[in-house]
Short mmCIF file of C-alpha atoms in Angstrom, two decimals:
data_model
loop_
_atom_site.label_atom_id
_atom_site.label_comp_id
_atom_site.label_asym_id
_atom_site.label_seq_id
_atom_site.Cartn_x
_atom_site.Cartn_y
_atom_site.Cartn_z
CA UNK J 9 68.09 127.68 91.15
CA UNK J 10 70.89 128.07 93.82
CA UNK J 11 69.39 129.08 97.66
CA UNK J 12 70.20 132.88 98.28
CA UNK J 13 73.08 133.27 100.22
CA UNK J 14 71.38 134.48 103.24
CA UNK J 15 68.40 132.08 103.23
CA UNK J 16 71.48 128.79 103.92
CA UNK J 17 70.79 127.11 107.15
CA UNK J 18 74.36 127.74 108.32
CA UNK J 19 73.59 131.27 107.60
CA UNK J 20 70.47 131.43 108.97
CA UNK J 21 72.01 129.46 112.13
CA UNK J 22 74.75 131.82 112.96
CA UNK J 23 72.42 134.74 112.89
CA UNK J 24 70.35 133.92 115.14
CA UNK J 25 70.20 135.72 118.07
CA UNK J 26 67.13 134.05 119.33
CA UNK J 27 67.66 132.02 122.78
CA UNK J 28 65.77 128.73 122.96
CA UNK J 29 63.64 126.78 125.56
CA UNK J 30 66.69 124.56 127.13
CA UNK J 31 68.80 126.12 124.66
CA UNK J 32 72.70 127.00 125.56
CA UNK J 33 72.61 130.79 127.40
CA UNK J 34 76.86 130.48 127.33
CA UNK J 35 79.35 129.36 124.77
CA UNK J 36 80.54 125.88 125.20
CA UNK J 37 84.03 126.81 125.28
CA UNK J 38 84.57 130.03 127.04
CA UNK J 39 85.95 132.64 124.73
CA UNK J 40 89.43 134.59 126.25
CA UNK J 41 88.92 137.55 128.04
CA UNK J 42 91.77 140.72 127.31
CA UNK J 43 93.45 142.45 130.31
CA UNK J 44 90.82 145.67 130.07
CA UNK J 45 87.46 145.75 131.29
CA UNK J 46 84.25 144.09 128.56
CA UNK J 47 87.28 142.66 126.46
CA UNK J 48 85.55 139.64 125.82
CA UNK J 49 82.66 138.75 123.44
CA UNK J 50 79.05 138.77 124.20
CA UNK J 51 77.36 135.68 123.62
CA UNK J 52 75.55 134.96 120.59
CA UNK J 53 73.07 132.11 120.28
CA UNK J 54 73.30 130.69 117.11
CA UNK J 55 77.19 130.66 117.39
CA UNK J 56 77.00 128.71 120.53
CA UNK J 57 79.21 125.67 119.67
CA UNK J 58 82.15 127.59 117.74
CA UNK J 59 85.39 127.03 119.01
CA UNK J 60 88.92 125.86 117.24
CA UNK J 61 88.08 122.34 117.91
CA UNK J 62 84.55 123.24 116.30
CA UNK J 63 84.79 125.62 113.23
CA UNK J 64 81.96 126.39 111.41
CA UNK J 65 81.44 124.41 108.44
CA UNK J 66 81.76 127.59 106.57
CA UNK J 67 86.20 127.72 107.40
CA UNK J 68 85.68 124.47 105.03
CA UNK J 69 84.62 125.33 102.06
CA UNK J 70 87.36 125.79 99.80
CA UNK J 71 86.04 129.04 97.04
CA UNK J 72 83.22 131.11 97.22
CA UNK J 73 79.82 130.27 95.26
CA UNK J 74 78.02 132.68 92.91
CA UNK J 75 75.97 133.41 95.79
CA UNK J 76 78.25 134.89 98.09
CA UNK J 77 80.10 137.29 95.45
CA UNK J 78 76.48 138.13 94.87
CA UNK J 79 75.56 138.73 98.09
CA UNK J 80 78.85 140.38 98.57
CA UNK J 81 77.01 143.27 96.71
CA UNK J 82 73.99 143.76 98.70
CA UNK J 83 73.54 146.61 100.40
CA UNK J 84 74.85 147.19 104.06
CA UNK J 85 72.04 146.93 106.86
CA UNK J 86 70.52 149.64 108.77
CA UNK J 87 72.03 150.88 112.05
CA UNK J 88 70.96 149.29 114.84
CA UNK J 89 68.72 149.87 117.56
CA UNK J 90 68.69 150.53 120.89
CA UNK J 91 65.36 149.33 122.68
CA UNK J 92 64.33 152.88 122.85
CA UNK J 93 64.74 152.91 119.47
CA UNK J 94 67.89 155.35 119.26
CA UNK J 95 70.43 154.23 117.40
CA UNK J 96 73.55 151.94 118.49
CA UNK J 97 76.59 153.36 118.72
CA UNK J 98 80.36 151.92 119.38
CA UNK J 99 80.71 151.66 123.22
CA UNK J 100 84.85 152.67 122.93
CA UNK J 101 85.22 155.64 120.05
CA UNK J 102 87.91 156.99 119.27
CA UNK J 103 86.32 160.88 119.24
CA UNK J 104 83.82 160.32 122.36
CA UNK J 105 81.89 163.20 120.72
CA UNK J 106 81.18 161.87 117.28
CA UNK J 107 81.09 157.64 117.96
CA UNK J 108 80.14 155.73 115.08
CA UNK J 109 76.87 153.98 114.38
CA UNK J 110 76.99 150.27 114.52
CA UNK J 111 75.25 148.83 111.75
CA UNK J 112 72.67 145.90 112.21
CA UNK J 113 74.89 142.49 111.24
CA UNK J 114 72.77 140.04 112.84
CA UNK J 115 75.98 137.63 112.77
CA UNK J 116 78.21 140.26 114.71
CA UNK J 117 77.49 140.93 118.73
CA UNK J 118 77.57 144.02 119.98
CA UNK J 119 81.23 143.61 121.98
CA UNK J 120 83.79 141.84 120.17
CA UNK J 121 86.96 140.46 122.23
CA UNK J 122 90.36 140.97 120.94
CA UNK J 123 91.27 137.60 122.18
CA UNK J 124 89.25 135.96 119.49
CA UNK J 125 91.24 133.48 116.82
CA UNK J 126 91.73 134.23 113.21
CA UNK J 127 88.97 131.10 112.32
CA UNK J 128 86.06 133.60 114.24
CA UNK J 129 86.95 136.84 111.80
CA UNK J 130 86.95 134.53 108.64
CA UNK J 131 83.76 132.80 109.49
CA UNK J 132 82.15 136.10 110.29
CA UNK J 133 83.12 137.72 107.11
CA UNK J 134 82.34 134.81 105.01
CA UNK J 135 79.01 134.01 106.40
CA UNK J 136 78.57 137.84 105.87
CA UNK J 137 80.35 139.77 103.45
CA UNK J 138 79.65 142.94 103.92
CA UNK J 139 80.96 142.91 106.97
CA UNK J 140 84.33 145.30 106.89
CA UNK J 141 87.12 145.13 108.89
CA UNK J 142 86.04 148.25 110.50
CA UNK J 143 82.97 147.02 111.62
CA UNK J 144 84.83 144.17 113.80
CA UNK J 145 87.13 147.18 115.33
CA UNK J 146 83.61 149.51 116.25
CA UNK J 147 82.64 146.48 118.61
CA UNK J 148 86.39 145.85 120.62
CA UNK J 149 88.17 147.60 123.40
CA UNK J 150 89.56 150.93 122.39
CA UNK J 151 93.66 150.43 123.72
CA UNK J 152 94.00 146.94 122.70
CA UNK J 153 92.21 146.56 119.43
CA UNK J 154 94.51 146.06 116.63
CA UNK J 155 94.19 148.25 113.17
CA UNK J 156 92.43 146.67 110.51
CA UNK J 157 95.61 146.57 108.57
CA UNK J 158 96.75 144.32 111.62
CA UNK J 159 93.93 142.14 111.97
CA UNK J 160 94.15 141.22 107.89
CA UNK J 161 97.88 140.28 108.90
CA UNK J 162 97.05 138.49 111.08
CA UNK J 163 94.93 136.38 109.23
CA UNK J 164 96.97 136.11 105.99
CA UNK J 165 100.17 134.71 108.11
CA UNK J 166 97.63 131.69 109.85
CA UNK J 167 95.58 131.15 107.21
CA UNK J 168 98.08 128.92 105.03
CA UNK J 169 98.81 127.12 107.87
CA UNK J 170 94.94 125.80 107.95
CA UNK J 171 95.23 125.26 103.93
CA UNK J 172 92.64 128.49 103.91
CA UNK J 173 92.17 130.87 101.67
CA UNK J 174 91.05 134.42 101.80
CA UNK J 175 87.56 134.82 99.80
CA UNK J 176 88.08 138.60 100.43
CA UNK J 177 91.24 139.67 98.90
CA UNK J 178 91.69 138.50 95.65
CA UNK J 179 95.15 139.42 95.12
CA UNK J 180 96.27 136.95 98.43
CA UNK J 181 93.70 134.17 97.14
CA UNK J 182 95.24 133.85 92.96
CA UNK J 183 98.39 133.39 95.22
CA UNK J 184 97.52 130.63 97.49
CA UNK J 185 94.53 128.96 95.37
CA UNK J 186 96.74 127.12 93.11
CA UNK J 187 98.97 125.62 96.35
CA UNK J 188 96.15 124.69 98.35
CA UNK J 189 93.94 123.06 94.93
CA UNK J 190 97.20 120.60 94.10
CA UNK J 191 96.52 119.34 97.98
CA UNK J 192 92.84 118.58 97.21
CA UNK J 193 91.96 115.29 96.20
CA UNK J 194 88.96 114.83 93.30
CA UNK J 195 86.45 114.14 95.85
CA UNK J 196 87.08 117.47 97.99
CA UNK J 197 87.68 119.42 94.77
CA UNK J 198 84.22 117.71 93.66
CA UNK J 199 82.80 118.64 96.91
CA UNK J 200 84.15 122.06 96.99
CA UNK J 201 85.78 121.29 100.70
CA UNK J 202 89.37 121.39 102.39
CA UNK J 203 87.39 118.80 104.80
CA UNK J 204 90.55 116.05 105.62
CA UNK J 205 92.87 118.73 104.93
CA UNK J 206 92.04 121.72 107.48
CA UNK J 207 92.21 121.22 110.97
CA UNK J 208 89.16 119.68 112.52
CA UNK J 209 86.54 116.77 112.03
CA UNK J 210 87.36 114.98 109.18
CA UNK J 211 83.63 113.56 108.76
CA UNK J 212 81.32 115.31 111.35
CA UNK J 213 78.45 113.09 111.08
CA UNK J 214 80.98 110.04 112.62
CA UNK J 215 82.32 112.94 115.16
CA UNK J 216 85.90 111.73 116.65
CA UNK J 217 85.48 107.97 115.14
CA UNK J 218 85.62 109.62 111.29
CA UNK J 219 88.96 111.40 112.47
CA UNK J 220 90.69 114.55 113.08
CA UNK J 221 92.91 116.74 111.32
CA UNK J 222 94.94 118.06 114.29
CA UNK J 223 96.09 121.60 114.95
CA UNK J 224 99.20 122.59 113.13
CA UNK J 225 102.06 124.75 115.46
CA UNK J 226 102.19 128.09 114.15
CA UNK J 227 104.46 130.71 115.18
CA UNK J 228 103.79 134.10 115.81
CA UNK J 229 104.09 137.28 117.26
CA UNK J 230 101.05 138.37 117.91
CA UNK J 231 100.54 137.60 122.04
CA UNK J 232 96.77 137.72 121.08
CA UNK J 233 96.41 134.71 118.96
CA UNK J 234 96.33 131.89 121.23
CA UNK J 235 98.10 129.41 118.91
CA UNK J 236 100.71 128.75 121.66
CA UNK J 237 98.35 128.56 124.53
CA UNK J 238 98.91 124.60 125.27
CA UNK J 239 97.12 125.02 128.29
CA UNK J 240 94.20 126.50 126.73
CA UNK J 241 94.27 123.95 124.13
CA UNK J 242 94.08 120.93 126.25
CA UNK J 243 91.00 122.28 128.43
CA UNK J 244 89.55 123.39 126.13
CA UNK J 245 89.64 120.33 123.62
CA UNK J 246 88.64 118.42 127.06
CA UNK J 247 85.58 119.88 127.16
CA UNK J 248 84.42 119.41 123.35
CA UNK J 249 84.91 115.95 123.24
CA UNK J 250 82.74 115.91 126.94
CA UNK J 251 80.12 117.97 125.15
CA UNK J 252 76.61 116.08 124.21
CA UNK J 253 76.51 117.00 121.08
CA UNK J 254 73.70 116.28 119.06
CA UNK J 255 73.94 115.09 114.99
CA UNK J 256 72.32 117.82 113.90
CA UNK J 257 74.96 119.97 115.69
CA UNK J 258 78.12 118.13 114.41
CA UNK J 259 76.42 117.88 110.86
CA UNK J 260 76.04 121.96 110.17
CA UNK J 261 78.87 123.25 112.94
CA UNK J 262 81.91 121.05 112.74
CA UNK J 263 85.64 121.64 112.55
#
């Protein structure tokens, strides 16, 4: 019998908001900052090593399992708590009198930056999907946040580019599927991977010596999504291959 969906240990991993003795207390590669005030995301533990040089393993995998479309129908968690035991709400509504509750997504953390890259909404919402749009936008800056309608754009005009496709919308995934499957070769179709074909670690267990796909130039308009930022992408690819990673590391979280 297949492992639940939310019992995997790269779910499990990138839910945990636990800090550990010695453990990281920053993420490896600083995430962007916007030009307002708490545009940035909060750290999150168990997402510690995530960066475009490191996606999670989860950007990889080329079609959802029976799991996840299972899962998919679970029901939504409770709203969260503050520790006085009221409930969360968004820090930026849009009607200051009637903010909305933020639900309990142990994957999402409370602030969300609107610098992040298109690989950090499709992990999320993979890893969890019951995650909405809408729940992303509850957790960013009210003035630069962009609509959902923008954000699923967004994604949909990078995602070919990283021979991705959507899990979510299943219009968008019949029409990409078959492009990205005649790419595949029997061992990733066999595998269930786009691992030599998206960006990133080719083999993580052999780290740089098993290769690298490298980042493809993508245009677009959106000043938010980093893809152009060379400087950016040399520091920050500078500092992952510095990084001590251990195997255990490379083997669950590598891109």
């Amino acid at each position: 019998m297949a492992t639940p969906w939310d019992q995997r240990p790269d779910y499990i991993e990138a839910t945990d908001t636990s800090l550990k003795p010695n453990g990281p207390t920053s993420y490896l590669i600083p995430r962007l900052a916007g030009r307002l005030p708490g545009d940035v995301t909060d750290f999150h533990p168990g997402q510690a090593t995530w960066s475009r040089y490191n996606m999670p393993d989860i950007i990889y995998m080329f079609e959802p399992p029976d799991e996840w479309i299972r899962y998919r129908n679970e029901p939504r968690p409770d709203p969260k708590k503050n520790p006085d035991g009221t409930e969360m709400v968004e820090k930026w509504p849009d009607n200051p009198e009637n903010p909305n509750i933020l639900l309990d997504f142990k994957i999402l953390p409370d602030q969300i930056g609107t610098m992040e890259e298109w690989w950090y909404f499709e992990a999320i919402r993979r890893l969890d999907p019951r995650i909405r749009y809408v729940d992303i936008a509850m957790r960013q800056v009210k003035g630069t946040r962009p609509s959902s309608g923008a954000l699923s754009e967004r994604l949909c005009h990078i995602r070919p580019s990283y021979d991705v496709i959507s899990w979510q919308d299943r219009r968008r995934n019949r029409r990409d599927h078959q492009r990205v499957l005649e790419k595949l070769t029997d061992a990733q179709k066999a595998a269930n991977t786009t691992r030599g074909l998206t960006p990133g670690l080719i083999n993580p267990e052999q780290g740089e010596a098993g290769g690298r796909i490298e980042l493809p130039h993508v245009r677009t308009k959106l000043p938010h999504a980093l893809v152009e930022n060379k400087a950016y992408q040399s520091s920050s690819l500078q500092i992952f291959r510095a990084a001590p990673f251990r195997t255990s590391a490379l083997s669950t979280q590598s891109g």
